[in-house]
Amino acid sequence: SACSSRVVLSQMHPMWQEPLEVPGGERQSPIDISMRKSIFDPNLKPLVTQYDPRTCQQIWNNGYSFLVEYDDTTDKSTLRGGPLEDQFRLCQFHFHWGENNSWGSEHTVDRQLYPAELHLVHWNADKYALFEEAVVEENGLAVIGVFLKVGKTHEGLQKLVDALPAVRHKDSVVEFTKFDPSCLLPESINEYWTYAGSLTTPPLTEAVTWIIMKQPIEVSHDQLAVFRSLLFTSAEEEAQKSMVNNFRVQQPLKGRTVRSSFT
Ligand code: SG6
Ligand code: ZN
């Protein structure tokens, strides 16, 4: 088809089995955020998260990250405000991390890498009926990004860390309930950057309003070590591969502006 002929077959991500490039992509993610070049927008509103821990359902190792999945059939766990016009529903959160503490985040701030990055994925339930519809629309998704830095043990994260050995292999799923994702947000959620971007894994659709928290959260080295004990591979595979370095390479800004909610 016309579409597959545009695919860059030479560059395959080791985990993806799909092309790394989106030909003609104008708003791909992740990016480096330059503090100096970001533009303060006084019209950016406070972010309003309303998460109901009872919508938390399960953890799934999908062979690229682990996803904590939420029931998104109703408006029980939502995000609005900030740069958003509509109300968005939380469907899952996941992380990206490195093989050591020197790298792992997808976004960077003035080229500074963090050891990991949390993504809370929401879809526009005002405009679309299903995640699958929203994921191909330019205003379909809103993802909150939170940087993780190494420091003291994060008490809220520990409940999740304790459940991870049960989803060590690809395709494993375990029941996981009553987890309030707001415990993973930094204190000052109203200091953020926002820009128009894409998913960072296939289908790489340019559907995402990114909201990146300025303040990182602290987690311990031991907690990150448990992330790194997960596997990209299923129980049946002979050569087991550690789940590390599951981030996408940075993408060109291509004339976009990054706005900040703070000066
Ligand atoms: C993760 O990121 C998840 C996967 C996918 C991807 O690695 O494994 O579920 O999420 C919404 C979605 O398709 C892309 O999400 S991201 O752009 O926030 N990194
Ligand atoms: Zn992500």
XYZ file of C-alpha atoms and ligand atoms in Angstrom:
283
model
C 0.000 0.000 0.000
C 1.000 3.652 -0.259
C 1.432 3.687 3.454
C 3.772 0.729 3.850
C 5.972 1.963 0.999
C 6.768 5.036 3.078
C 7.968 2.917 5.966
C 11.641 3.091 6.919
C 12.504 -0.591 7.052
C 16.173 -0.075 7.829
C 15.545 1.212 11.324
C 13.802 -1.327 13.483
C 13.551 -0.960 17.210
C 14.780 -4.160 18.898
C 11.508 -4.472 20.843
C 8.962 -3.092 18.417
C 9.058 -5.003 15.117
C 7.814 -1.734 13.647
C 9.538 1.269 12.092
C 11.209 3.810 14.335
C 10.378 6.751 12.113
C 7.078 8.298 11.166
C 7.615 9.704 7.679
C 6.471 13.291 7.600
C 5.944 13.332 11.358
C 5.670 16.942 12.489
C 4.968 16.551 16.202
C 6.784 13.477 17.447
C 7.773 12.718 21.034
C 9.820 12.669 23.204
C 11.766 15.939 23.049
C 14.323 17.901 25.026
C 12.678 20.762 26.928
C 14.816 23.894 26.862
C 13.987 26.035 29.922
C 15.188 29.149 28.142
C 13.140 28.546 24.991
C 9.919 27.529 26.748
C 7.312 30.286 26.843
C 5.364 31.197 29.978
C 1.642 31.135 29.267
C -0.345 32.951 31.967
C -3.569 31.498 30.526
C -2.647 27.941 31.492
C -5.066 26.809 34.181
C -4.479 24.659 37.243
C -4.568 20.929 36.552
C -7.478 19.042 38.081
C -7.017 15.327 38.645
C -9.864 13.333 40.108
C -8.781 9.749 40.484
C -10.899 7.024 42.076
C -8.642 4.196 43.337
C -11.587 1.798 42.862
C -11.113 2.024 39.063
C -7.673 0.390 39.354
C -7.844 -3.121 37.930
C -4.621 -4.896 37.004
C -0.938 -4.806 36.110
C 0.109 -6.114 32.735
C 3.634 -6.772 31.425
C 3.111 -6.023 27.722
C 6.697 -6.832 26.742
C 7.787 -3.189 26.621
C 6.783 -1.798 30.029
C 4.337 -2.715 32.739
C 0.927 -1.047 32.617
C -1.277 -0.346 35.598
C -4.717 -0.380 33.982
C -7.857 1.480 35.076
C -11.512 0.964 34.266
C -12.220 3.777 31.795
C -15.842 2.939 30.954
C -17.094 5.852 33.099
C -15.863 9.301 34.179
C -14.637 8.107 37.600
C -10.926 8.880 37.112
C -10.362 12.032 35.114
C -8.025 14.854 34.223
C -9.054 18.347 33.154
C -7.765 21.903 33.289
C -4.185 22.859 32.535
C -3.923 23.241 28.746
C -6.972 21.000 28.185
C -10.387 22.093 26.931
C -12.050 18.755 27.515
C -12.231 16.133 30.229
C -9.922 13.139 29.762
C -10.256 9.658 31.330
C -7.347 7.789 32.890
C -6.810 4.425 31.197
C -3.350 3.361 32.352
C 0.014 4.452 33.644
C 3.448 3.015 32.901
C 7.115 3.945 33.166
C 10.246 4.106 31.036
C 13.641 3.465 32.672
C 17.314 2.771 32.023
C 19.718 -0.031 32.850
C 21.359 2.266 35.420
C 20.604 5.572 37.132
C 22.361 7.708 34.482
C 19.561 7.560 31.934
C 16.070 6.175 31.288
C 13.675 9.119 30.914
C 12.180 9.901 27.514
C 11.953 13.663 27.944
C 14.914 15.700 29.179
C 15.169 19.214 30.634
C 18.092 21.200 29.258
C 19.495 17.816 28.163
C 19.350 16.505 31.727
C 18.365 12.841 31.813
C 16.479 11.261 34.692
C 16.690 7.543 35.571
C 12.974 7.002 34.828
C 9.763 8.701 33.710
C 6.136 7.981 34.634
C 3.371 8.412 32.030
C -0.287 8.692 33.066
C -2.289 8.128 29.877
C -5.751 9.720 29.503
C -8.147 9.930 26.524
C -10.677 12.555 25.548
C -14.029 11.157 26.673
C -15.875 14.397 25.830
C -15.130 13.979 22.122
C -14.668 10.227 21.631
C -16.399 7.052 22.726
C -13.361 4.779 23.015
C -9.594 4.958 23.535
C -9.183 3.339 20.097
C -10.964 6.290 18.483
C -9.118 8.937 20.486
C -5.664 7.502 19.755
C -5.822 8.595 16.100
C -7.140 12.127 16.743
C -4.986 15.200 17.273
C -6.793 16.104 20.492
C -7.381 12.523 21.528
C -4.918 11.911 24.370
C -3.362 13.737 27.314
C -0.330 12.227 29.009
C 1.134 13.504 32.283
C 4.883 12.887 32.483
C 6.656 12.772 35.839
C 10.425 12.408 36.199
C 11.794 9.974 38.783
C 15.042 10.718 40.571
C 16.941 8.521 42.991
C 16.621 9.341 46.678
C 14.487 8.057 49.499
C 11.987 5.220 49.200
C 8.639 6.311 47.724
C 6.032 4.854 50.083
C 3.169 5.087 47.585
C 5.151 3.401 44.811
C 6.176 0.538 47.114
C 2.743 -1.148 46.943
C 3.215 -1.352 43.178
C 6.863 -2.450 43.435
C 5.787 -5.309 45.740
C 3.382 -6.562 43.056
C 5.901 -6.503 40.190
C 7.517 -9.951 40.698
C 4.118 -11.431 39.725
C 4.376 -9.853 36.247
C 8.055 -10.624 35.620
C 7.464 -12.135 32.176
C 5.900 -10.646 29.055
C 2.133 -11.302 28.765
C 1.645 -11.838 32.493
C -1.241 -10.066 34.201
C -2.052 -9.796 37.887
C -5.016 -8.284 39.681
C -4.075 -4.955 41.269
C -6.717 -2.820 42.966
C -7.343 0.320 45.019
C -4.196 2.118 43.866
C -4.493 5.917 43.872
C -2.261 7.223 41.062
C -2.264 10.735 42.537
C 0.250 9.459 45.116
C 2.769 9.397 42.239
C 2.362 13.090 41.395
C 4.811 15.667 42.777
C 3.649 18.222 45.359
C 3.584 21.128 42.907
C 1.443 19.752 40.082
C 0.799 23.267 38.852
C 4.337 23.766 37.590
C 4.477 22.017 34.239
C 5.483 22.290 30.603
C 3.054 21.437 27.823
C 3.461 20.783 24.105
C 1.758 18.954 21.251
C 3.341 15.571 20.547
C 2.846 11.880 19.893
C 2.850 8.461 21.476
C 6.432 7.284 21.979
C 5.717 3.705 20.873
C 3.813 2.397 17.857
C 1.423 3.543 16.495
C 3.361 6.819 17.284
C 0.177 8.759 16.496
C 0.295 12.552 16.863
C -2.567 12.537 19.319
C -0.957 13.612 22.585
C -1.078 16.823 24.595
C 1.968 16.307 26.811
C 1.973 17.754 30.335
C 5.418 17.353 31.887
C 5.819 18.039 35.598
C 8.722 20.294 36.524
C 9.208 18.705 39.941
C 10.474 15.107 39.938
C 9.405 12.497 42.485
C 11.956 10.594 44.558
C 12.226 6.808 44.497
C 14.955 4.576 45.901
C 17.637 2.754 43.941
C 16.133 -0.521 45.228
C 12.700 0.367 43.822
C 14.219 1.029 40.386
C 16.158 -2.241 40.707
C 12.799 -4.070 40.885
C 11.698 -2.358 37.623
C 14.942 -3.665 36.066
C 14.257 -7.212 37.276
C 11.274 -7.420 34.899
C 11.701 -9.132 31.528
C 10.921 -8.196 27.918
C 10.581 -11.919 27.234
C 7.847 -14.464 27.899
C 8.266 -17.505 30.140
C 8.608 -19.748 27.058
C 11.592 -17.941 25.553
C 15.062 -19.358 26.109
C 17.171 -16.200 26.101
C 15.641 -13.972 28.803
C 16.087 -10.213 28.311
C 15.945 -7.667 31.135
C 13.352 -4.937 30.729
C 15.632 -1.879 30.654
C 16.188 1.079 28.304
C 12.555 1.015 27.141
C 12.577 4.621 25.973
C 12.356 6.146 22.513
C 15.137 8.334 21.095
C 14.425 12.069 21.120
C 12.655 13.672 18.201
C 13.112 17.025 16.426
C 11.058 19.966 17.753
C 10.178 21.145 14.211
C 9.002 24.640 15.110
C 6.822 23.673 18.051
C 6.612 25.799 21.187
C 6.835 24.373 24.653
C 4.710 26.435 27.039
C 5.293 26.640 30.778
C 2.735 27.287 33.513
C 5.369 29.012 35.664
C 8.010 31.729 35.344
C 4.014 2.258 26.857
O 3.848 3.393 26.045
C 2.904 1.269 26.875
C 1.936 1.290 25.756
C 1.795 2.586 24.974
C 3.063 3.376 24.912
O 5.236 1.654 26.610
O 3.518 -0.011 26.840
O 0.697 0.885 26.273
O 0.715 3.356 25.456
C -1.194 4.736 25.133
C -0.285 3.700 24.629
O -0.421 3.203 23.518
C 2.890 4.827 24.438
O 2.508 5.696 25.458
S 3.370 6.937 25.734
O 3.419 7.733 24.527
O 2.735 7.561 26.852
N 4.840 6.509 26.086
Zn 5.277 6.230 27.973
